[in-house]
Amino acid sequence: MTQPLRIALPKGRLFDQTLAFFAAVLGQRADLGRRLVVEVDTTAALGVATELLILKNSDVPVYVEHGVAQIGVVGSDVLDEAQPDVLRLLDLPFGSCRMSVAARIDQDAVALGRREHLRVATKYPATARAYFAQLGQQVDLVELQGSVELGAVLGLTDVIVDLVESGRTLRDNGLVELATIAQTTVQIIAARSMTHTHARAIDRLLASVQVAP
Amino acid sequence: MPPNAMNPAAASLADRVRSRRAFITRALSLLERWDYPEADVPLLAPYDALRDAIGDDHAGALFRFTDREGRMLVLRGDVTPAVARQFAHLARERTEPIRLAYANRIARIHRDLALERTESYALGAELWGPDSLGADLEAIVVCLDLLTDAGLADLELHVGHVALQRLAAERLCRPADAQHAAHLADALSDRNRSAVARLSARATPEARDALLALASLAPGPEILEALAHLDPDGPLADVARRLAETLEGARTLADGLVVALDPGARNDRGYYTGLRFRFVCARTGETLAAGGRYDDLMPHFDAQCPAVGFGVRTEAVLERIPLENGRDDGARLVFDADQDPVTALAAARAERIAERRVGIGHSDRGVQ
């Protein structure tokens, strides 16, 4: 018998919107509590039961790439950074951001752009390295796990590379965007190898996603 | 009896080794009955020859080193190109189809432990010569026979063609711009409906519908008819029709199995050119065996012949067949070597020569 369809959902900034979205698509709201694996009876709608896995954002592609979850929801920023071997099925209509370079407002942006060597704080080292390599600028990368803005604010680094949604956090901390590296979207990803039953269930799910208001 | 006489840790390890050996022996015997004799694949091969055949990216997954003369060598990592290089002379010398089987340990650099391991056993078969529906179906049915003979029943067969997405993008894309078509082919490969919808915006409604259907995970077989209809005299129709025939033939041969079109089949080894097929576990979706057509590989080794073959993911199969296939029942005569080792070992040897199993007991391992 085919295992339940496992959907990996990210905790953090995307969680509430993602959950609301799947509640609308699946036609029922999951009773989460504090559980990390939640069963949802979707047999009638999808032909197979569903399990929602509640994971850290960056772990979503890991579970999907290894085939433990058949699909997942994750930002393209995470995918571009980790380059997992997964299918990118669909952009979701929420959670778009931009990956930007920012510096203190009192920094000379032109001078920074001409510098041969920069110190960069970021949670996205591969993305930052590729961007500055393309510009011909050498960089020392300082990997931070949170409050990346402080790297530039306190002078640890010259600039930061981080995800920007509205830009308010940057402004509130005296930072300004210098360049946009990429627009990011929230995507539904899928494993490359899965059963035909799971594949058909995902097709049904995505058909309802596309018609959802 | 000394406490270590039964050697339980070694027995557990031996169970696994014995199971693998039993599976491989049985599989090679089955392949021989299909007229696929076992070939001995060399452990080392010149790097340059394989790189030219499979490309830099895939050659990068092979372990490389240099010999005393400074020649770059690779460790056996993907058996198909190694077999092709070693036995291409057979294809040059003979006109009849050539069939070969192999079972070897391989080593490959991998980032993804879930899909394949750094070190594993490659078991497979190759058929050189015919470029026909019959040859494609032979590879599928021999592979199926091997898996079912091992005791696997809960299987699905996924069948695709590595050129389907590229041809659909090139033949149905408007404007017919190479870069645009390449982006569309990538989007189809990713099954990215958002990107396919965007990139096919200027295609005819019929072509756009077909492209969006091709971007789904489980399109029905009618998509092949639609693609053939949209490019009636072109290469897309040829591929779609051949794929439809392969699916139909496989459904008849794989009686009762789910046989599904795999629209995302890809050239993930650098040498596949046409048919791709995978047998997956119907419960988990894990790939257990895969194969396909690689018509452009043999010419790299000066043999002008099309080819098709398959490989089994031995470890994934072994996880699904009962260990009892090769289990050691533990029964043996035990000789205590602590008191009089010479007598004990002589007696043990005599029993062993009489075809009985023996165990030698020692009071400790001599390790403090």
mmCIF file of N, CA, C and O in Angstrom, chain B residues 217-298:
data_model
loop_
_atom_site.group_PDB
_atom_site.id
_atom_site.type_symbol
_atom_site.label_atom_id
_atom_site.label_comp_id
_atom_site.label_asym_id
_atom_site.label_seq_id
_atom_site.Cartn_x
_atom_site.Cartn_y
_atom_site.Cartn_z
ATOM 1 N N LEU B 217 3.217 15.998 -13.226
ATOM 2 C CA LEU B 217 4.020 14.872 -12.753
ATOM 3 C C LEU B 217 3.546 13.534 -13.323
ATOM 4 O O LEU B 217 4.335 12.610 -13.468
ATOM 5 N N ALA B 218 2.255 13.438 -13.589
ATOM 6 C CA ALA B 218 1.716 12.149 -14.052
ATOM 7 C C ALA B 218 0.741 12.356 -15.200
ATOM 8 O O ALA B 218 -0.452 12.081 -15.074
ATOM 9 N N PRO B 219 1.232 12.840 -16.343
ATOM 10 C CA PRO B 219 0.314 13.021 -17.472
ATOM 11 C C PRO B 219 -0.149 11.671 -18.015
ATOM 12 O O PRO B 219 0.589 10.683 -17.925
ATOM 13 N N GLY B 220 -1.328 11.650 -18.569
ATOM 14 C CA GLY B 220 -1.825 10.408 -19.172
ATOM 15 C C GLY B 220 -1.155 10.167 -20.509
ATOM 16 O O GLY B 220 -0.497 11.064 -21.064
ATOM 17 N N PRO B 221 -1.312 8.972 -21.067
ATOM 18 C CA PRO B 221 -0.653 8.641 -22.342
ATOM 19 C C PRO B 221 -1.163 9.485 -23.509
ATOM 20 O O PRO B 221 -0.499 9.590 -24.537
ATOM 21 N N GLU B 222 -2.342 10.132 -23.328
ATOM 22 C CA GLU B 222 -2.899 10.948 -24.419
ATOM 23 C C GLU B 222 -2.006 12.139 -24.753
ATOM 24 O O GLU B 222 -2.081 12.673 -25.850
ATOM 25 N N ILE B 223 -1.132 12.515 -23.810
ATOM 26 C CA ILE B 223 -0.225 13.638 -24.093
ATOM 27 C C ILE B 223 0.695 13.290 -25.274
ATOM 28 O O ILE B 223 1.058 14.162 -26.063
ATOM 29 N N LEU B 224 1.048 12.022 -25.392
ATOM 30 C CA LEU B 224 1.949 11.620 -26.490
ATOM 31 C C LEU B 224 1.248 11.770 -27.835
ATOM 32 O O LEU B 224 1.849 12.206 -28.824
ATOM 33 N N GLU B 225 -0.015 11.427 -27.853
ATOM 34 C CA GLU B 225 -0.814 11.591 -29.076
ATOM 35 C C GLU B 225 -0.902 13.074 -29.441
ATOM 36 O O GLU B 225 -0.749 13.459 -30.609
ATOM 37 N N ALA B 226 -1.123 13.913 -28.424
ATOM 38 C CA ALA B 226 -1.234 15.358 -28.665
ATOM 39 C C ALA B 226 0.078 15.917 -29.206
ATOM 40 O O ALA B 226 0.089 16.721 -30.150
ATOM 41 N N LEU B 227 1.208 15.477 -28.646
ATOM 42 C CA LEU B 227 2.515 15.973 -29.108
ATOM 43 C C LEU B 227 2.772 15.527 -30.545
ATOM 44 O O LEU B 227 3.267 16.306 -31.371
ATOM 45 N N ALA B 228 2.440 14.279 -30.853
ATOM 46 C CA ALA B 228 2.635 13.773 -32.221
ATOM 47 C C ALA B 228 1.760 14.553 -33.200
ATOM 48 O O ALA B 228 2.185 14.875 -34.312
ATOM 49 N N HIS B 229 0.570 14.892 -32.774
ATOM 50 C CA HIS B 229 -0.365 15.639 -33.622
ATOM 51 C C HIS B 229 0.166 17.051 -33.909
ATOM 52 O O HIS B 229 -0.038 17.594 -34.999
ATOM 53 N N LEU B 230 0.856 17.640 -32.934
ATOM 54 C CA LEU B 230 1.329 19.022 -33.087
ATOM 55 C C LEU B 230 2.582 19.129 -33.944
ATOM 56 O O LEU B 230 2.943 20.209 -34.394
ATOM 57 N N ASP B 231 3.285 18.034 -34.134
ATOM 58 C CA ASP B 231 4.507 18.048 -34.952
ATOM 59 C C ASP B 231 4.492 16.812 -35.841
ATOM 60 O O ASP B 231 5.376 15.947 -35.756
ATOM 61 N N PRO B 232 3.472 16.697 -36.707
ATOM 62 C CA PRO B 232 3.173 15.404 -37.342
ATOM 63 C C PRO B 232 4.324 14.797 -38.139
ATOM 64 O O PRO B 232 4.470 13.584 -38.168
ATOM 65 N N ASP B 233 5.125 15.635 -38.789
ATOM 66 C CA ASP B 233 6.208 15.074 -39.601
ATOM 67 C C ASP B 233 7.582 15.332 -38.983
ATOM 68 O O ASP B 233 8.605 15.148 -39.657
ATOM 69 N N GLY B 234 7.595 15.771 -37.739
ATOM 70 C CA GLY B 234 8.871 16.165 -37.132
ATOM 71 C C GLY B 234 9.391 15.150 -36.139
ATOM 72 O O GLY B 234 8.763 14.127 -35.861
ATOM 73 N N PRO B 235 10.546 15.447 -35.562
ATOM 74 C CA PRO B 235 11.194 14.506 -34.627
ATOM 75 C C PRO B 235 10.403 14.309 -33.334
ATOM 76 O O PRO B 235 10.503 13.261 -32.702
ATOM 77 N N LEU B 236 9.610 15.336 -32.949
ATOM 78 C CA LEU B 236 8.818 15.185 -31.726
ATOM 79 C C LEU B 236 7.801 14.052 -31.884
ATOM 80 O O LEU B 236 7.594 13.251 -30.959
ATOM 81 N N ALA B 237 7.190 13.975 -33.079
ATOM 82 C CA ALA B 237 6.218 12.910 -33.337
ATOM 83 C C ALA B 237 6.906 11.549 -33.309
ATOM 84 O O ALA B 237 6.354 10.580 -32.769
ATOM 85 N N ASP B 238 8.129 11.480 -33.867
ATOM 86 C CA ASP B 238 8.858 10.195 -33.865
ATOM 87 C C ASP B 238 9.080 9.702 -32.438
ATOM 88 O O ASP B 238 8.854 8.537 -32.114
ATOM 89 N N VAL B 239 9.537 10.634 -31.592
ATOM 90 C CA VAL B 239 9.823 10.261 -30.203
ATOM 91 C C VAL B 239 8.534 9.902 -29.468
ATOM 92 O O VAL B 239 8.468 8.905 -28.736
ATOM 93 N N ALA B 240 7.489 10.706 -29.675
ATOM 94 C CA ALA B 240 6.217 10.464 -28.978
ATOM 95 C C ALA B 240 5.628 9.110 -29.379
ATOM 96 O O ALA B 240 5.138 8.360 -28.521
ATOM 97 N N ARG B 241 5.712 8.794 -30.666
ATOM 98 C CA ARG B 241 5.137 7.517 -31.133
ATOM 99 C C ARG B 241 5.940 6.330 -30.595
ATOM 100 O O ARG B 241 5.372 5.331 -30.165
ATOM 101 N N ARG B 242 7.259 6.451 -30.644
ATOM 102 C CA ARG B 242 8.107 5.358 -30.137
ATOM 103 C C ARG B 242 7.842 5.135 -28.641
ATOM 104 O O ARG B 242 7.762 4.008 -28.162
ATOM 105 N N LEU B 243 7.692 6.248 -27.920
ATOM 106 C CA LEU B 243 7.427 6.150 -26.486
ATOM 107 C C LEU B 243 6.063 5.508 -26.224
ATOM 108 O O LEU B 243 5.924 4.666 -25.320
ATOM 109 N N ALA B 244 5.078 5.882 -27.023
ATOM 110 C CA ALA B 244 3.737 5.301 -26.869
ATOM 111 C C ALA B 244 3.783 3.789 -27.126
ATOM 112 O O ALA B 244 3.170 3.006 -26.395
ATOM 113 N N GLU B 245 4.534 3.391 -28.156
ATOM 114 C CA GLU B 245 4.663 1.949 -28.457
ATOM 115 C C GLU B 245 5.379 1.215 -27.322
ATOM 116 O O GLU B 245 5.013 0.095 -26.958
ATOM 117 N N THR B 246 6.397 1.866 -26.772
ATOM 118 C CA THR B 246 7.144 1.244 -25.673
ATOM 119 C C THR B 246 6.237 1.061 -24.461
ATOM 120 O O THR B 246 6.248 0.006 -23.812
ATOM 121 N N LEU B 247 5.448 2.093 -24.158
ATOM 122 C CA LEU B 247 4.532 2.005 -23.011
ATOM 123 C C LEU B 247 3.515 0.879 -23.216
ATOM 124 O O LEU B 247 3.244 0.101 -22.296
ATOM 125 N N GLU B 248 2.984 0.809 -24.422
ATOM 126 C CA GLU B 248 1.974 -0.214 -24.716
ATOM 127 C C GLU B 248 2.587 -1.618 -24.595
ATOM 128 O O GLU B 248 2.005 -2.514 -23.970
ATOM 129 N N GLY B 249 3.769 -1.778 -25.167
ATOM 130 C CA GLY B 249 4.447 -3.077 -25.088
ATOM 131 C C GLY B 249 4.790 -3.440 -23.656
ATOM 132 O O GLY B 249 4.608 -4.590 -23.227
ATOM 133 N N ALA B 250 5.262 -2.465 -22.893
ATOM 134 C CA ALA B 250 5.644 -2.724 -21.498
ATOM 135 C C ALA B 250 4.421 -3.095 -20.672
ATOM 136 O O ALA B 250 4.497 -3.959 -19.795
ATOM 137 N N ARG B 251 3.286 -2.463 -20.952
ATOM 138 C CA ARG B 251 2.053 -2.793 -20.210
ATOM 139 C C ARG B 251 1.659 -4.249 -20.449
ATOM 140 O O ARG B 251 1.217 -4.933 -19.537
ATOM 141 N N THR B 252 1.813 -4.694 -21.678
ATOM 142 C CA THR B 252 1.462 -6.080 -21.988
ATOM 143 C C THR B 252 2.440 -7.047 -21.316
ATOM 144 O O THR B 252 2.030 -8.058 -20.738
ATOM 145 N N LEU B 253 3.731 -6.710 -21.372
ATOM 146 C CA LEU B 253 4.749 -7.616 -20.827
ATOM 147 C C LEU B 253 4.777 -7.613 -19.302
ATOM 148 O O LEU B 253 5.017 -8.634 -18.680
ATOM 149 N N ALA B 254 4.548 -6.425 -18.711
ATOM 150 C CA ALA B 254 4.590 -6.311 -17.244
ATOM 151 C C ALA B 254 3.184 -6.448 -16.702
ATOM 152 O O ALA B 254 2.661 -5.543 -16.055
ATOM 153 N N ASP B 255 2.596 -7.576 -16.935
ATOM 154 C CA ASP B 255 1.191 -7.822 -16.621
ATOM 155 C C ASP B 255 0.880 -7.472 -15.165
ATOM 156 O O ASP B 255 1.461 -8.034 -14.254
ATOM 157 N N GLY B 256 -0.062 -6.541 -14.984
ATOM 158 C CA GLY B 256 -0.505 -6.201 -13.638
ATOM 159 C C GLY B 256 0.273 -5.076 -12.983
ATOM 160 O O GLY B 256 -0.162 -4.507 -11.988
ATOM 161 N N LEU B 257 1.437 -4.733 -13.511
ATOM 162 C CA LEU B 257 2.242 -3.665 -12.916
ATOM 163 C C LEU B 257 1.709 -2.304 -13.363
ATOM 164 O O LEU B 257 1.219 -2.170 -14.487
ATOM 165 N N VAL B 258 1.820 -1.283 -12.499
ATOM 166 C CA VAL B 258 1.545 0.071 -12.943
ATOM 167 C C VAL B 258 2.671 0.482 -13.888
ATOM 168 O O VAL B 258 3.846 0.436 -13.523
ATOM 169 N N VAL B 259 2.323 0.826 -15.123
ATOM 170 C CA VAL B 259 3.317 1.306 -16.095
ATOM 171 C C VAL B 259 2.936 2.744 -16.432
ATOM 172 O O VAL B 259 1.873 2.991 -16.990
ATOM 173 N N ALA B 260 3.780 3.689 -16.040
ATOM 174 C CA ALA B 260 3.420 5.106 -16.169
ATOM 175 C C ALA B 260 4.410 5.840 -17.065
ATOM 176 O O ALA B 260 5.603 5.503 -17.095
ATOM 177 N N LEU B 261 3.896 6.831 -17.769
ATOM 178 C CA LEU B 261 4.762 7.715 -18.549
ATOM 179 C C LEU B 261 5.530 8.612 -17.576
ATOM 180 O O LEU B 261 4.943 9.214 -16.669
ATOM 181 N N ASP B 262 6.837 8.697 -17.759
ATOM 182 C CA ASP B 262 7.666 9.581 -16.934
ATOM 183 C C ASP B 262 8.082 10.763 -17.798
ATOM 184 O O ASP B 262 9.036 10.663 -18.572
ATOM 185 N N PRO B 263 7.370 11.892 -17.702
ATOM 186 C CA PRO B 263 7.692 13.012 -18.596
ATOM 187 C C PRO B 263 8.995 13.709 -18.217
ATOM 188 O O PRO B 263 9.498 14.533 -18.966
ATOM 189 N N GLY B 264 9.560 13.379 -17.065
ATOM 190 C CA GLY B 264 10.773 14.068 -16.610
ATOM 191 C C GLY B 264 12.031 13.244 -16.789
ATOM 192 O O GLY B 264 13.048 13.542 -16.165
ATOM 193 N N ALA B 265 11.979 12.210 -17.629
ATOM 194 C CA ALA B 265 13.182 11.391 -17.828
ATOM 195 C C ALA B 265 14.327 12.285 -18.285
ATOM 196 O O ALA B 265 14.147 13.171 -19.119
ATOM 197 N N ARG B 266 15.507 12.062 -17.735
ATOM 198 C CA ARG B 266 16.622 12.956 -18.065
ATOM 199 C C ARG B 266 17.908 12.178 -18.238
ATOM 200 O O ARG B 266 18.036 11.040 -17.771
ATOM 201 N N ASN B 267 18.845 12.847 -18.869
ATOM 202 C CA ASN B 267 20.146 12.253 -19.132
ATOM 203 C C ASN B 267 21.046 12.489 -17.927
ATOM 204 O O ASN B 267 21.945 13.317 -17.966
ATOM 205 N N ASP B 268 20.785 11.786 -16.841
ATOM 206 C CA ASP B 268 21.499 12.076 -15.599
ATOM 207 C C ASP B 268 22.873 11.419 -15.527
ATOM 208 O O ASP B 268 23.575 11.584 -14.540
ATOM 209 N N ARG B 269 23.288 10.700 -16.550
ATOM 210 C CA ARG B 269 24.622 10.099 -16.553
ATOM 211 C C ARG B 269 25.504 10.643 -17.671
ATOM 212 O O ARG B 269 26.665 10.289 -17.773
ATOM 213 N N GLY B 270 24.922 11.476 -18.513
ATOM 214 C CA GLY B 270 25.736 12.095 -19.552
ATOM 215 C C GLY B 270 25.789 11.321 -20.852
ATOM 216 O O GLY B 270 26.350 11.797 -21.825
ATOM 217 N N TYR B 271 25.244 10.098 -20.914
ATOM 218 C CA TYR B 271 25.331 9.334 -22.166
ATOM 219 C C TYR B 271 23.983 8.834 -22.669
ATOM 220 O O TYR B 271 23.905 8.219 -23.722
ATOM 221 N N TYR B 272 22.922 9.050 -21.943
ATOM 222 C CA TYR B 272 21.622 8.557 -22.414
ATOM 223 C C TYR B 272 21.098 9.423 -23.561
ATOM 224 O O TYR B 272 21.252 10.647 -23.546
ATOM 225 N N THR B 273 20.501 8.777 -24.535
ATOM 226 C CA THR B 273 20.053 9.505 -25.725
ATOM 227 C C THR B 273 18.566 9.302 -26.031
ATOM 228 O O THR B 273 18.002 10.051 -26.831
ATOM 229 N N GLY B 274 17.930 8.305 -25.483
ATOM 230 C CA GLY B 274 16.534 8.024 -25.857
ATOM 231 C C GLY B 274 15.722 7.507 -24.700
ATOM 232 O O GLY B 274 15.570 8.189 -23.685
ATOM 233 N N LEU B 275 15.245 6.269 -24.833
ATOM 234 C CA LEU B 275 14.439 5.649 -23.788
ATOM 235 C C LEU B 275 15.118 5.737 -22.419
ATOM 236 O O LEU B 275 16.330 5.542 -22.309
ATOM 237 N N ARG B 276 14.344 6.047 -21.383
ATOM 238 C CA ARG B 276 14.792 5.900 -19.991
ATOM 239 C C ARG B 276 13.687 5.162 -19.260
ATOM 240 O O ARG B 276 12.498 5.483 -19.441
ATOM 241 N N PHE B 277 14.038 4.215 -18.447
ATOM 242 C CA PHE B 277 13.017 3.553 -17.633
ATOM 243 C C PHE B 277 13.537 3.313 -16.223
ATOM 244 O O PHE B 277 14.751 3.216 -16.004
ATOM 245 N N ARG B 278 12.598 3.276 -15.296
ATOM 246 C CA ARG B 278 12.942 3.044 -13.891
ATOM 247 C C ARG B 278 11.905 2.114 -13.292
ATOM 248 O O ARG B 278 10.704 2.289 -13.530
ATOM 249 N N PHE B 279 12.360 1.170 -12.507
ATOM 250 C CA PHE B 279 11.448 0.399 -11.664
ATOM 251 C C PHE B 279 11.530 1.004 -10.267
ATOM 252 O O PHE B 279 12.639 1.135 -9.717
ATOM 253 N N VAL B 280 10.387 1.410 -9.737
ATOM 254 C CA VAL B 280 10.385 2.014 -8.405
ATOM 255 C C VAL B 280 9.534 1.166 -7.467
ATOM 256 O O VAL B 280 8.629 0.443 -7.907
ATOM 257 N N CYS B 281 9.826 1.286 -6.182
ATOM 258 C CA CYS B 281 9.031 0.611 -5.158
ATOM 259 C C CYS B 281 7.655 1.285 -5.115
ATOM 260 O O CYS B 281 7.566 2.504 -4.980
ATOM 261 N N ALA B 282 6.592 0.499 -5.245
ATOM 262 C CA ALA B 282 5.245 1.070 -5.325
ATOM 263 C C ALA B 282 4.772 1.631 -3.991
ATOM 264 O O ALA B 282 3.749 2.305 -3.930
ATOM 265 N N ARG B 283 5.511 1.370 -2.929
ATOM 266 C CA ARG B 283 5.110 1.887 -1.616
ATOM 267 C C ARG B 283 5.817 3.204 -1.310
ATOM 268 O O ARG B 283 5.222 4.160 -0.836
ATOM 269 N N THR B 284 7.130 3.267 -1.622
ATOM 270 C CA THR B 284 7.919 4.437 -1.224
ATOM 271 C C THR B 284 8.356 5.307 -2.399
ATOM 272 O O THR B 284 8.737 6.453 -2.204
ATOM 273 N N GLY B 285 8.351 4.764 -3.587
ATOM 274 C CA GLY B 285 8.797 5.537 -4.744
ATOM 275 C C GLY B 285 10.294 5.473 -4.976
ATOM 276 O O GLY B 285 10.809 6.103 -5.900
ATOM 277 N N GLU B 286 11.013 4.724 -4.142
ATOM 278 C CA GLU B 286 12.467 4.646 -4.319
ATOM 279 C C GLU B 286 12.813 3.871 -5.592
ATOM 280 O O GLU B 286 12.205 2.840 -5.887
ATOM 281 N N THR B 287 13.795 4.372 -6.329
ATOM 282 C CA THR B 287 14.215 3.694 -7.558
ATOM 283 C C THR B 287 15.024 2.442 -7.217
ATOM 284 O O THR B 287 15.973 2.504 -6.440
ATOM 285 N N LEU B 288 14.642 1.317 -7.810
ATOM 286 C CA LEU B 288 15.317 0.048 -7.543
ATOM 287 C C LEU B 288 16.193 -0.386 -8.720
ATOM 288 O O LEU B 288 17.160 -1.113 -8.540
ATOM 289 N N ALA B 289 15.824 0.024 -9.902
ATOM 290 C CA ALA B 289 16.628 -0.296 -11.082
ATOM 291 C C ALA B 289 16.292 0.738 -12.148
ATOM 292 O O ALA B 289 15.176 1.274 -12.168
ATOM 293 N N ALA B 290 17.257 1.017 -13.016
ATOM 294 C CA ALA B 290 17.023 2.021 -14.054
ATOM 295 C C ALA B 290 17.867 1.698 -15.264
ATOM 296 O O ALA B 290 18.924 1.060 -15.141
ATOM 297 N N GLY B 291 17.407 2.138 -16.401
ATOM 298 C CA GLY B 291 18.181 1.893 -17.609
ATOM 299 C C GLY B 291 17.755 2.805 -18.728
ATOM 300 O O GLY B 291 16.940 3.708 -18.534
ATOM 301 N N GLY B 292 18.303 2.535 -19.903
ATOM 302 C CA GLY B 292 17.940 3.363 -21.038
ATOM 303 C C GLY B 292 18.834 3.148 -22.232
ATOM 304 O O GLY B 292 19.740 2.301 -22.219
ATOM 305 N N ARG B 293 18.546 3.942 -23.253
ATOM 306 C CA ARG B 293 19.256 3.825 -24.533
ATOM 307 C C ARG B 293 20.381 4.856 -24.577
ATOM 308 O O ARG B 293 20.193 6.008 -24.168
ATOM 309 N N TYR B 294 21.558 4.410 -25.046
ATOM 310 C CA TYR B 294 22.717 5.316 -25.121
ATOM 311 C C TYR B 294 23.430 5.123 -26.454
ATOM 312 O O TYR B 294 24.546 4.632 -26.514
ATOM 313 N N ASP B 295 22.791 5.588 -27.501
ATOM 314 C CA ASP B 295 23.276 5.303 -28.856
ATOM 315 C C ASP B 295 24.562 6.037 -29.224
ATOM 316 O O ASP B 295 25.233 5.658 -30.182
ATOM 317 N N ASP B 296 24.904 7.106 -28.502
ATOM 318 C CA ASP B 296 26.089 7.889 -28.875
ATOM 319 C C ASP B 296 27.337 7.522 -28.078
ATOM 320 O O ASP B 296 28.381 8.145 -28.258
ATOM 321 N N LEU B 297 27.228 6.540 -27.190
ATOM 322 C CA LEU B 297 28.392 6.233 -26.341
ATOM 323 C C LEU B 297 29.420 5.363 -27.072
ATOM 324 O O LEU B 297 30.620 5.643 -27.043
ATOM 325 N N MET B 298 28.950 4.310 -27.731
ATOM 326 C CA MET B 298 29.880 3.377 -28.373
ATOM 327 C C MET B 298 30.755 4.055 -29.437
ATOM 328 O O MET B 298 31.947 3.728 -29.545
#
